[in-house]
């Protein structure tokens, strides 16, 4: 559809496959890359780095026969697959520096850059350790192939969308895939991409402190100029962020000349947040105020909300627990034993979420349909599906209608 604007959030979620052999209690970790429209909640895709259709033994034999084991990855026939020699080599080169302690926002950003720079391939995020293994059923795909495929899919799907803002979690591989897929659109100013980093480790009391601190900063900024007295909080945020951009007062400066700016007085669901603009091609046409407004829309809300529903509503994909028998090994009673089950159940749930799952349209701003006021202070809550809000369909579809292909 020729949609006018989309604000797309992109993030990754990991799923654990239970071990099936008591003599080998290592887990298989499958990564899924998902993207969703922040306004409507429509999930465009959930792509996993697993190919359940192939047989590992057959691929390994053919790879050895054609010389893949000796060739460098770019020149292999089966470069996308995690072959046995790749896994063994990755184990020997594991250099993870991830800290298990809770980090502040700046520390978390700094650690992510440091971890990235230790990688042999900056785009490869997968950490192969002695606690994980490759699946027996199907074959695992190198994560960077899945990321590039996901963004090429989005480019094809959204070819007629006039403006696209993409908000991604801090991950160099996701960044590279996004910029490569949309390079022409970025140069044409049709697409912009932003890093978003949120402190997700805060307790309730820490969130309340952060909210109070943000409110104090906003009130102090309002009192500093009499003309700001009657402005809304959102307008104040834009002016405050514009001032920081104009004065180059960034929160953190990372590799690749990334400048991170703090989000002024963020909401409670994202109490501490920083944003970095990734598509500054020089000679930009945006004013500092326009750029500030784009940064204020930066959020991972759309995809994170879907991820939360996946965890809460699909028992197969609930978070696993640490095994009491060995540190680092994880097991959960409901987790699947076959990676193909994850592929199927996620696609089923995505379709249900987009076309059958109704949510309220009432939001602070008129981002969604159905905000109808009867009288001052009273709002009628109406419900619609993400596909309805995006304009793909005009009605909710029951599960039976989807299964029966009823139009």
CSV table of C-alpha atoms in Angstrom, one decimal:
chain,number,residue,atom,x,y,z
A,1,UNK,CA,0.0,0.0,0.0
A,2,UNK,CA,1.1,3.6,-0.6
A,3,UNK,CA,1.3,4.3,3.1
A,4,UNK,CA,2.4,7.9,4.0
A,5,UNK,CA,4.7,7.2,7.0
A,6,UNK,CA,5.9,4.3,9.1
A,7,UNK,CA,7.8,4.3,12.4
A,8,UNK,CA,9.3,0.8,12.6
A,9,UNK,CA,11.0,-0.7,15.6
A,10,UNK,CA,13.5,-3.6,15.1
A,11,UNK,CA,14.9,-5.8,17.8
A,12,UNK,CA,16.0,-9.4,18.5
A,13,UNK,CA,14.7,-12.0,20.8
A,14,UNK,CA,16.4,-15.3,21.7
A,15,UNK,CA,14.7,-18.7,22.3
A,16,UNK,CA,16.2,-21.8,23.9
A,17,UNK,CA,15.7,-25.3,22.6
A,18,UNK,CA,15.8,-28.0,25.3
A,19,UNK,CA,18.5,-30.6,25.3
A,20,UNK,CA,17.3,-34.1,24.4
A,21,UNK,CA,20.3,-36.1,25.6
A,22,UNK,CA,21.1,-36.4,29.3
A,23,UNK,CA,24.7,-36.9,28.4
A,24,UNK,CA,24.9,-33.6,26.5
A,25,UNK,CA,23.0,-30.9,28.3
A,26,UNK,CA,24.0,-28.0,26.1
A,27,UNK,CA,21.2,-25.9,24.7
A,28,UNK,CA,20.5,-24.7,21.2
A,29,UNK,CA,19.9,-20.9,21.1
A,30,UNK,CA,17.8,-19.6,18.2
A,31,UNK,CA,17.7,-15.9,17.4
A,32,UNK,CA,14.7,-14.1,15.9
A,33,UNK,CA,14.7,-10.7,14.3
A,34,UNK,CA,11.4,-8.9,14.3
A,35,UNK,CA,10.0,-5.5,13.1
A,36,UNK,CA,6.8,-3.8,13.9
A,37,UNK,CA,5.1,-0.5,13.2
A,38,UNK,CA,5.0,1.6,16.4
A,39,UNK,CA,1.7,3.2,15.6
A,40,UNK,CA,-0.5,0.3,14.6
A,41,UNK,CA,1.4,-2.5,16.2
A,42,UNK,CA,1.5,-4.5,13.0
A,43,UNK,CA,4.4,-7.0,12.9
A,44,UNK,CA,5.9,-7.2,9.5
A,45,UNK,CA,8.1,-10.2,10.1
A,46,UNK,CA,9.7,-12.6,12.7
A,47,UNK,CA,12.6,-14.3,11.0
A,48,UNK,CA,14.7,-16.9,12.8
A,49,UNK,CA,18.2,-18.1,12.0
A,50,UNK,CA,17.1,-21.7,11.5
A,51,UNK,CA,16.4,-23.8,8.4
A,52,UNK,CA,14.3,-26.7,9.6
A,53,UNK,CA,13.9,-28.2,6.1
A,54,UNK,CA,17.5,-29.4,5.5
A,55,UNK,CA,19.4,-32.5,7.0
A,56,UNK,CA,22.7,-31.6,8.7
A,57,UNK,CA,24.4,-34.8,7.6
A,58,UNK,CA,23.7,-34.3,4.0
A,59,UNK,CA,24.8,-30.6,4.0
A,60,UNK,CA,28.0,-31.4,5.9
A,61,UNK,CA,29.0,-34.2,3.4
A,62,UNK,CA,28.2,-32.0,0.4
A,63,UNK,CA,30.1,-29.1,1.9
A,64,UNK,CA,33.2,-31.2,2.4
A,65,UNK,CA,32.9,-32.6,-1.1
A,66,UNK,CA,32.8,-29.2,-2.8
A,67,UNK,CA,35.6,-27.8,-0.7
A,68,UNK,CA,33.7,-25.5,1.7
A,69,UNK,CA,35.7,-26.5,4.7
A,70,UNK,CA,38.9,-25.1,3.1
A,71,UNK,CA,37.4,-22.1,1.5
A,72,UNK,CA,36.9,-18.7,3.2
A,73,UNK,CA,33.2,-18.0,4.1
A,74,UNK,CA,32.5,-15.5,1.2
A,75,UNK,CA,33.4,-18.1,-1.4
A,76,UNK,CA,31.5,-21.1,0.0
A,77,UNK,CA,28.5,-22.8,-1.5
A,78,UNK,CA,26.9,-23.3,2.0
A,79,UNK,CA,28.3,-20.1,3.6
A,80,UNK,CA,24.9,-19.3,5.3
A,81,UNK,CA,25.0,-22.5,7.4
A,82,UNK,CA,26.8,-23.0,10.7
A,83,UNK,CA,29.0,-26.0,9.7
A,84,UNK,CA,30.8,-28.1,12.2
A,85,UNK,CA,34.3,-26.6,11.6
A,86,UNK,CA,32.8,-23.1,11.9
A,87,UNK,CA,31.4,-24.0,15.3
A,88,UNK,CA,34.6,-25.5,16.5
A,89,UNK,CA,36.6,-22.4,15.4
A,90,UNK,CA,34.0,-20.1,17.1
A,91,UNK,CA,34.4,-21.9,20.4
A,92,UNK,CA,38.2,-21.5,20.3
A,93,UNK,CA,37.9,-17.7,19.6
A,94,UNK,CA,35.1,-16.9,22.1
A,95,UNK,CA,36.0,-13.5,23.7
A,96,UNK,CA,32.8,-12.4,25.4
A,97,UNK,CA,33.2,-9.5,27.9
A,98,UNK,CA,29.5,-9.2,28.8
A,99,UNK,CA,29.1,-8.3,32.4
A,100,UNK,CA,26.6,-10.0,34.6
A,101,UNK,CA,26.2,-7.0,36.9
A,102,UNK,CA,23.5,-4.4,36.2
A,103,UNK,CA,24.9,-1.5,34.2
A,104,UNK,CA,23.8,2.1,33.9
A,105,UNK,CA,22.8,3.5,30.5
A,106,UNK,CA,26.2,5.0,29.5
A,107,UNK,CA,28.0,1.9,30.8
A,108,UNK,CA,25.7,-0.4,28.8
A,109,UNK,CA,26.3,1.6,25.6
A,110,UNK,CA,30.1,1.6,26.2
A,111,UNK,CA,30.1,-2.1,26.9
A,112,UNK,CA,28.2,-2.8,23.7
A,113,UNK,CA,30.8,-0.9,21.6
A,114,UNK,CA,33.7,-2.7,23.4
A,115,UNK,CA,32.1,-6.1,22.8
A,116,UNK,CA,31.6,-5.3,19.1
A,117,UNK,CA,35.2,-4.3,18.6
A,118,UNK,CA,36.4,-7.6,20.0
A,119,UNK,CA,34.5,-9.5,17.3
A,120,UNK,CA,36.5,-11.0,14.4
A,121,UNK,CA,33.5,-10.1,12.2
A,122,UNK,CA,31.9,-7.0,13.5
A,123,UNK,CA,28.5,-8.0,12.0
A,124,UNK,CA,28.4,-11.4,13.7
A,125,UNK,CA,26.7,-11.2,17.1
A,126,UNK,CA,26.3,-14.9,17.8
A,127,UNK,CA,28.3,-16.0,20.9
A,128,UNK,CA,29.2,-19.7,20.6
A,129,UNK,CA,30.4,-21.0,24.0
A,130,UNK,CA,30.8,-24.4,25.6
A,131,UNK,CA,27.3,-24.1,27.0
A,132,UNK,CA,25.6,-24.1,23.5
A,133,UNK,CA,25.5,-26.5,20.6
A,134,UNK,CA,24.2,-26.7,17.0
A,135,UNK,CA,20.7,-28.3,16.5
A,136,UNK,CA,20.4,-31.9,15.5
A,137,UNK,CA,17.2,-31.2,13.5
A,138,UNK,CA,17.6,-28.7,10.7
A,139,UNK,CA,20.5,-26.3,10.5
A,140,UNK,CA,21.3,-23.0,12.1
A,141,UNK,CA,21.9,-20.0,9.9
A,142,UNK,CA,24.6,-17.4,10.5
A,143,UNK,CA,22.8,-14.5,12.2
A,144,UNK,CA,24.1,-11.9,9.8
A,145,UNK,CA,22.4,-13.7,6.9
A,146,UNK,CA,19.0,-13.6,8.7
A,147,UNK,CA,19.5,-9.9,9.4
A,148,UNK,CA,20.3,-9.0,5.8
A,149,UNK,CA,17.4,-11.1,4.6
A,150,UNK,CA,15.0,-9.4,7.0
A,151,UNK,CA,15.9,-5.9,5.9
A,152,UNK,CA,15.8,-6.8,2.2
A,153,UNK,CA,12.4,-8.2,2.8
A,154,UNK,CA,11.3,-4.9,4.4
A,155,UNK,CA,12.7,-2.9,1.5
A,156,UNK,CA,10.6,-5.0,-0.9
A,157,UNK,CA,7.5,-4.9,1.2
A,158,UNK,CA,7.6,-1.2,1.8
A,159,UNK,CA,8.6,0.0,-1.6
A,160,UNK,CA,5.6,2.4,-1.9
A,161,UNK,CA,5.9,3.9,1.6
A,162,UNK,CA,6.7,7.6,1.4
A,163,UNK,CA,8.7,8.0,4.6
A,164,UNK,CA,10.2,5.3,6.9
A,165,UNK,CA,11.8,5.9,10.2
A,166,UNK,CA,13.6,2.8,11.6
A,167,UNK,CA,14.4,2.5,15.3
A,168,UNK,CA,16.8,-0.3,16.1
A,169,UNK,CA,18.4,-1.8,19.2
A,170,UNK,CA,22.1,-1.1,19.6
A,171,UNK,CA,23.6,-3.9,17.5
A,172,UNK,CA,26.3,-3.4,14.8
A,173,UNK,CA,25.0,-6.3,12.7
A,174,UNK,CA,21.4,-4.9,12.6
A,175,UNK,CA,22.8,-1.5,11.7
A,176,UNK,CA,24.9,-2.8,8.8
A,177,UNK,CA,22.0,-4.8,7.4
A,178,UNK,CA,19.6,-1.9,7.6
A,179,UNK,CA,22.0,0.6,6.0
A,180,UNK,CA,23.0,-1.8,3.2
A,181,UNK,CA,19.4,-2.7,2.3
A,182,UNK,CA,18.1,0.9,2.3
A,183,UNK,CA,21.3,2.7,1.1
A,184,UNK,CA,19.6,4.3,-1.9
A,185,UNK,CA,16.5,5.3,0.1
A,186,UNK,CA,18.7,6.8,2.8
A,187,UNK,CA,20.6,8.9,0.2
A,188,UNK,CA,17.2,10.0,-1.2
A,189,UNK,CA,16.0,11.0,2.4
A,190,UNK,CA,13.1,8.5,2.2
A,191,UNK,CA,14.5,6.4,5.1
A,192,UNK,CA,16.2,7.4,8.3
A,193,UNK,CA,17.6,5.0,11.0
A,194,UNK,CA,18.2,5.6,14.7
A,195,UNK,CA,19.9,3.6,17.4
A,196,UNK,CA,17.8,3.4,20.6
A,197,UNK,CA,19.2,2.2,23.9
A,198,UNK,CA,16.9,1.7,26.9
A,199,UNK,CA,17.9,0.8,30.4
A,200,UNK,CA,15.8,-2.3,31.0
A,201,UNK,CA,17.5,-3.3,34.2
A,202,UNK,CA,15.9,-0.7,36.5
A,203,UNK,CA,13.7,-1.6,39.5
A,204,UNK,CA,10.4,0.1,40.2
A,205,UNK,CA,12.0,2.5,42.7
A,206,UNK,CA,14.8,3.4,40.2
A,207,UNK,CA,12.2,4.1,37.5
A,208,UNK,CA,10.3,6.4,39.9
A,209,UNK,CA,13.6,8.2,40.7
A,210,UNK,CA,14.3,8.6,37.0
A,211,UNK,CA,10.8,9.9,36.3
A,212,UNK,CA,11.2,12.5,39.1
A,213,UNK,CA,14.6,13.5,37.8
A,214,UNK,CA,13.1,13.9,34.3
A,215,UNK,CA,10.2,15.9,35.5
A,216,UNK,CA,12.5,18.2,37.5
A,217,UNK,CA,14.7,18.8,34.3
A,218,UNK,CA,11.6,19.6,32.3
A,219,UNK,CA,10.2,22.0,34.8
A,220,UNK,CA,13.5,23.8,35.3
A,221,UNK,CA,13.7,24.2,31.5
A,222,UNK,CA,10.2,25.6,31.4
A,223,UNK,CA,10.9,28.1,34.2
A,224,UNK,CA,14.0,29.3,32.4
A,225,UNK,CA,12.0,31.1,29.7
A,226,UNK,CA,8.6,32.9,30.2
A,227,UNK,CA,7.5,32.0,26.7
A,228,UNK,CA,7.7,28.3,27.6
A,229,UNK,CA,5.1,28.6,30.3
A,230,UNK,CA,2.1,27.3,28.4
A,231,UNK,CA,3.9,24.8,26.2
A,232,UNK,CA,3.1,21.1,26.4
A,233,UNK,CA,5.6,18.7,27.8
A,234,UNK,CA,6.2,17.2,24.3
A,235,UNK,CA,7.0,20.6,22.9
A,236,UNK,CA,9.3,21.3,25.8
A,237,UNK,CA,11.1,18.0,25.1
A,238,UNK,CA,11.6,19.0,21.5
A,239,UNK,CA,13.0,22.4,22.4
A,240,UNK,CA,15.3,20.9,25.0
A,241,UNK,CA,16.6,18.3,22.7
A,242,UNK,CA,17.0,20.9,19.9
A,243,UNK,CA,19.1,22.9,22.2
A,244,UNK,CA,21.3,20.0,23.1
A,245,UNK,CA,21.7,19.1,19.3
A,246,UNK,CA,22.6,22.7,18.5
A,247,UNK,CA,25.2,22.9,21.2
A,248,UNK,CA,26.5,19.4,20.4
A,249,UNK,CA,25.9,18.5,24.0
A,250,UNK,CA,25.6,14.7,23.5
A,251,UNK,CA,25.3,12.1,26.2
A,252,UNK,CA,27.8,9.7,24.9
A,253,UNK,CA,30.1,9.4,21.8
A,254,UNK,CA,30.7,6.0,20.5
A,255,UNK,CA,32.7,4.4,17.6
A,256,UNK,CA,31.9,5.4,14.0
A,257,UNK,CA,31.3,9.0,15.2
A,258,UNK,CA,28.0,8.0,16.8
A,259,UNK,CA,26.5,10.8,19.0
A,260,UNK,CA,24.0,9.7,21.6
A,261,UNK,CA,21.5,12.2,23.0
A,262,UNK,CA,19.5,11.6,26.1
A,263,UNK,CA,15.7,11.5,25.6
A,264,UNK,CA,14.3,14.2,27.9
A,265,UNK,CA,11.9,13.0,30.6
A,266,UNK,CA,11.1,9.7,29.0
A,267,UNK,CA,7.9,7.7,29.9
A,268,UNK,CA,7.8,5.1,32.7
A,269,UNK,CA,7.9,2.1,30.3
A,270,UNK,CA,11.2,3.5,28.9
A,271,UNK,CA,12.5,5.5,31.9
A,272,UNK,CA,16.1,6.0,30.8
A,273,UNK,CA,16.7,6.2,27.1
A,274,UNK,CA,19.3,7.5,24.6
A,275,UNK,CA,19.1,8.0,20.8
A,276,UNK,CA,21.7,8.2,18.1
A,277,UNK,CA,21.0,9.3,14.4
A,278,UNK,CA,22.7,6.8,12.1
A,279,UNK,CA,21.9,8.3,8.7
A,280,UNK,CA,23.5,11.7,8.7
A,281,UNK,CA,24.9,11.8,5.1
A,282,UNK,CA,26.2,15.3,5.4
A,283,UNK,CA,24.5,18.4,4.0
A,284,UNK,CA,21.3,17.3,5.7
A,285,UNK,CA,18.1,19.1,5.0
A,286,UNK,CA,16.7,18.7,8.5
A,287,UNK,CA,16.7,21.5,10.9
A,288,UNK,CA,17.8,20.8,14.5
A,289,UNK,CA,14.2,21.1,15.6
A,290,UNK,CA,13.0,18.6,13.0
A,291,UNK,CA,15.7,16.1,14.0
A,292,UNK,CA,14.7,16.6,17.6
A,293,UNK,CA,11.1,15.7,16.8
A,294,UNK,CA,12.3,12.5,14.9
A,295,UNK,CA,14.4,11.5,17.9
A,296,UNK,CA,11.4,12.0,20.3
A,297,UNK,CA,9.5,9.4,18.3
A,298,UNK,CA,12.4,6.9,18.8
A,299,UNK,CA,11.0,3.9,20.6
A,300,UNK,CA,11.2,0.1,20.5
A,301,UNK,CA,7.6,0.0,21.8
A,302,UNK,CA,6.1,-1.8,18.8
A,303,UNK,CA,8.3,-4.8,18.6
A,304,UNK,CA,9.0,-5.0,22.4
A,305,UNK,CA,5.3,-5.2,23.1
A,306,UNK,CA,5.0,-8.1,20.7
A,307,UNK,CA,8.0,-9.8,22.3
A,308,UNK,CA,6.3,-9.4,25.7
A,309,UNK,CA,3.1,-11.0,24.4
A,310,UNK,CA,5.1,-13.9,22.9
A,311,UNK,CA,6.7,-14.6,26.3
A,312,UNK,CA,3.5,-14.3,28.2
A,313,UNK,CA,1.0,-16.0,25.9
A,314,UNK,CA,3.1,-18.9,24.4
A,315,UNK,CA,4.2,-21.3,27.0
A,316,UNK,CA,6.7,-22.9,24.6
A,317,UNK,CA,8.6,-19.6,24.4
A,318,UNK,CA,8.6,-18.5,28.1
A,319,UNK,CA,11.9,-17.5,29.5
A,320,UNK,CA,13.9,-20.6,30.6
A,321,UNK,CA,15.4,-21.0,34.1
A,322,UNK,CA,18.9,-21.9,35.2
A,323,UNK,CA,19.4,-25.6,35.8
A,324,UNK,CA,20.3,-26.4,39.4
A,325,UNK,CA,22.7,-29.1,38.3
A,326,UNK,CA,25.2,-26.9,36.3
A,327,UNK,CA,25.9,-23.2,35.9
A,328,UNK,CA,25.0,-21.7,32.5
A,329,UNK,CA,22.9,-24.6,31.3
A,330,UNK,CA,19.2,-23.8,31.0
A,331,UNK,CA,16.1,-25.9,30.9
A,332,UNK,CA,12.4,-25.2,31.0
A,333,UNK,CA,9.6,-27.7,31.1
A,334,UNK,CA,7.6,-26.2,28.3
A,335,UNK,CA,10.4,-25.3,25.9
A,336,UNK,CA,10.4,-27.2,22.6
A,337,UNK,CA,12.8,-29.9,21.6
A,338,UNK,CA,12.6,-29.2,17.9
A,339,UNK,CA,13.6,-25.8,16.5
A,340,UNK,CA,11.0,-26.1,13.7
A,341,UNK,CA,8.2,-25.8,16.4
A,342,UNK,CA,9.4,-22.3,17.1
A,343,UNK,CA,9.3,-21.3,13.5
A,344,UNK,CA,5.7,-22.5,13.1
A,345,UNK,CA,4.3,-21.2,16.4
A,346,UNK,CA,5.8,-17.7,15.9
A,347,UNK,CA,4.3,-17.4,12.5
A,348,UNK,CA,0.9,-18.6,13.7
A,349,UNK,CA,1.0,-16.1,16.6
A,350,UNK,CA,2.1,-13.2,14.3
A,351,UNK,CA,-0.8,-13.8,12.0
A,352,UNK,CA,-3.2,-14.0,15.0
A,353,UNK,CA,-1.7,-10.8,16.5
A,354,UNK,CA,-2.0,-8.8,13.2
A,355,UNK,CA,-5.5,-9.9,12.1
A,356,UNK,CA,-7.4,-11.3,15.1
A,357,UNK,CA,-6.0,-9.7,18.3
A,358,UNK,CA,-8.0,-6.6,19.2
A,359,UNK,CA,-6.5,-3.8,21.3
A,360,UNK,CA,-7.8,-0.5,22.5
A,361,UNK,CA,-7.1,2.5,20.3
A,362,UNK,CA,-7.1,5.1,23.0
A,363,UNK,CA,-3.7,6.8,23.2
A,364,UNK,CA,-2.5,10.2,24.4
A,365,UNK,CA,-2.1,11.4,20.8
A,366,UNK,CA,-4.3,10.5,17.8
A,367,UNK,CA,-1.9,7.9,16.5
A,368,UNK,CA,-4.5,5.3,16.2
A,369,UNK,CA,-8.1,5.1,14.9
A,370,UNK,CA,-11.2,5.3,17.1
A,371,UNK,CA,-10.5,8.1,19.6
A,372,UNK,CA,-14.1,9.4,19.8
A,373,UNK,CA,-15.1,11.9,22.6
A,374,UNK,CA,-18.7,12.1,23.7
A,375,UNK,CA,-18.1,14.9,26.1
A,376,UNK,CA,-15.1,16.6,27.8
A,377,UNK,CA,-13.1,14.0,29.8
A,378,UNK,CA,-15.0,11.0,28.5
A,379,UNK,CA,-13.4,8.8,25.8
A,380,UNK,CA,-15.1,5.8,24.2
A,381,UNK,CA,-12.7,3.0,23.9
A,382,UNK,CA,-12.9,1.2,20.5
A,383,UNK,CA,-11.0,-1.8,19.6
A,384,UNK,CA,-9.3,-2.9,16.4
A,385,UNK,CA,-6.6,-5.2,15.1
A,386,UNK,CA,-3.1,-3.9,14.0
A,387,UNK,CA,-4.0,-4.8,10.3
A,388,UNK,CA,-7.1,-2.6,10.6
A,389,UNK,CA,-5.1,0.3,12.0
A,390,UNK,CA,-2.5,0.0,9.2
A,391,UNK,CA,-5.3,0.0,6.6
A,392,UNK,CA,-4.7,-3.5,5.2
A,393,UNK,CA,-8.2,-4.8,6.1
A,394,UNK,CA,-11.5,-3.3,7.3
A,395,UNK,CA,-12.5,-5.9,9.8
A,396,UNK,CA,-11.3,-8.3,12.4
A,397,UNK,CA,-10.9,-11.9,11.3
A,398,UNK,CA,-11.7,-14.8,13.5
A,399,UNK,CA,-9.2,-17.7,13.7
A,400,UNK,CA,-11.7,-20.0,11.9
A,401,UNK,CA,-11.9,-17.6,9.0
A,402,UNK,CA,-8.1,-17.4,8.7
A,403,UNK,CA,-7.7,-21.2,8.8
A,404,UNK,CA,-10.5,-21.6,6.3
A,405,UNK,CA,-9.2,-18.9,3.9
A,406,UNK,CA,-12.5,-17.0,4.2
A,407,UNK,CA,-12.3,-13.6,2.5
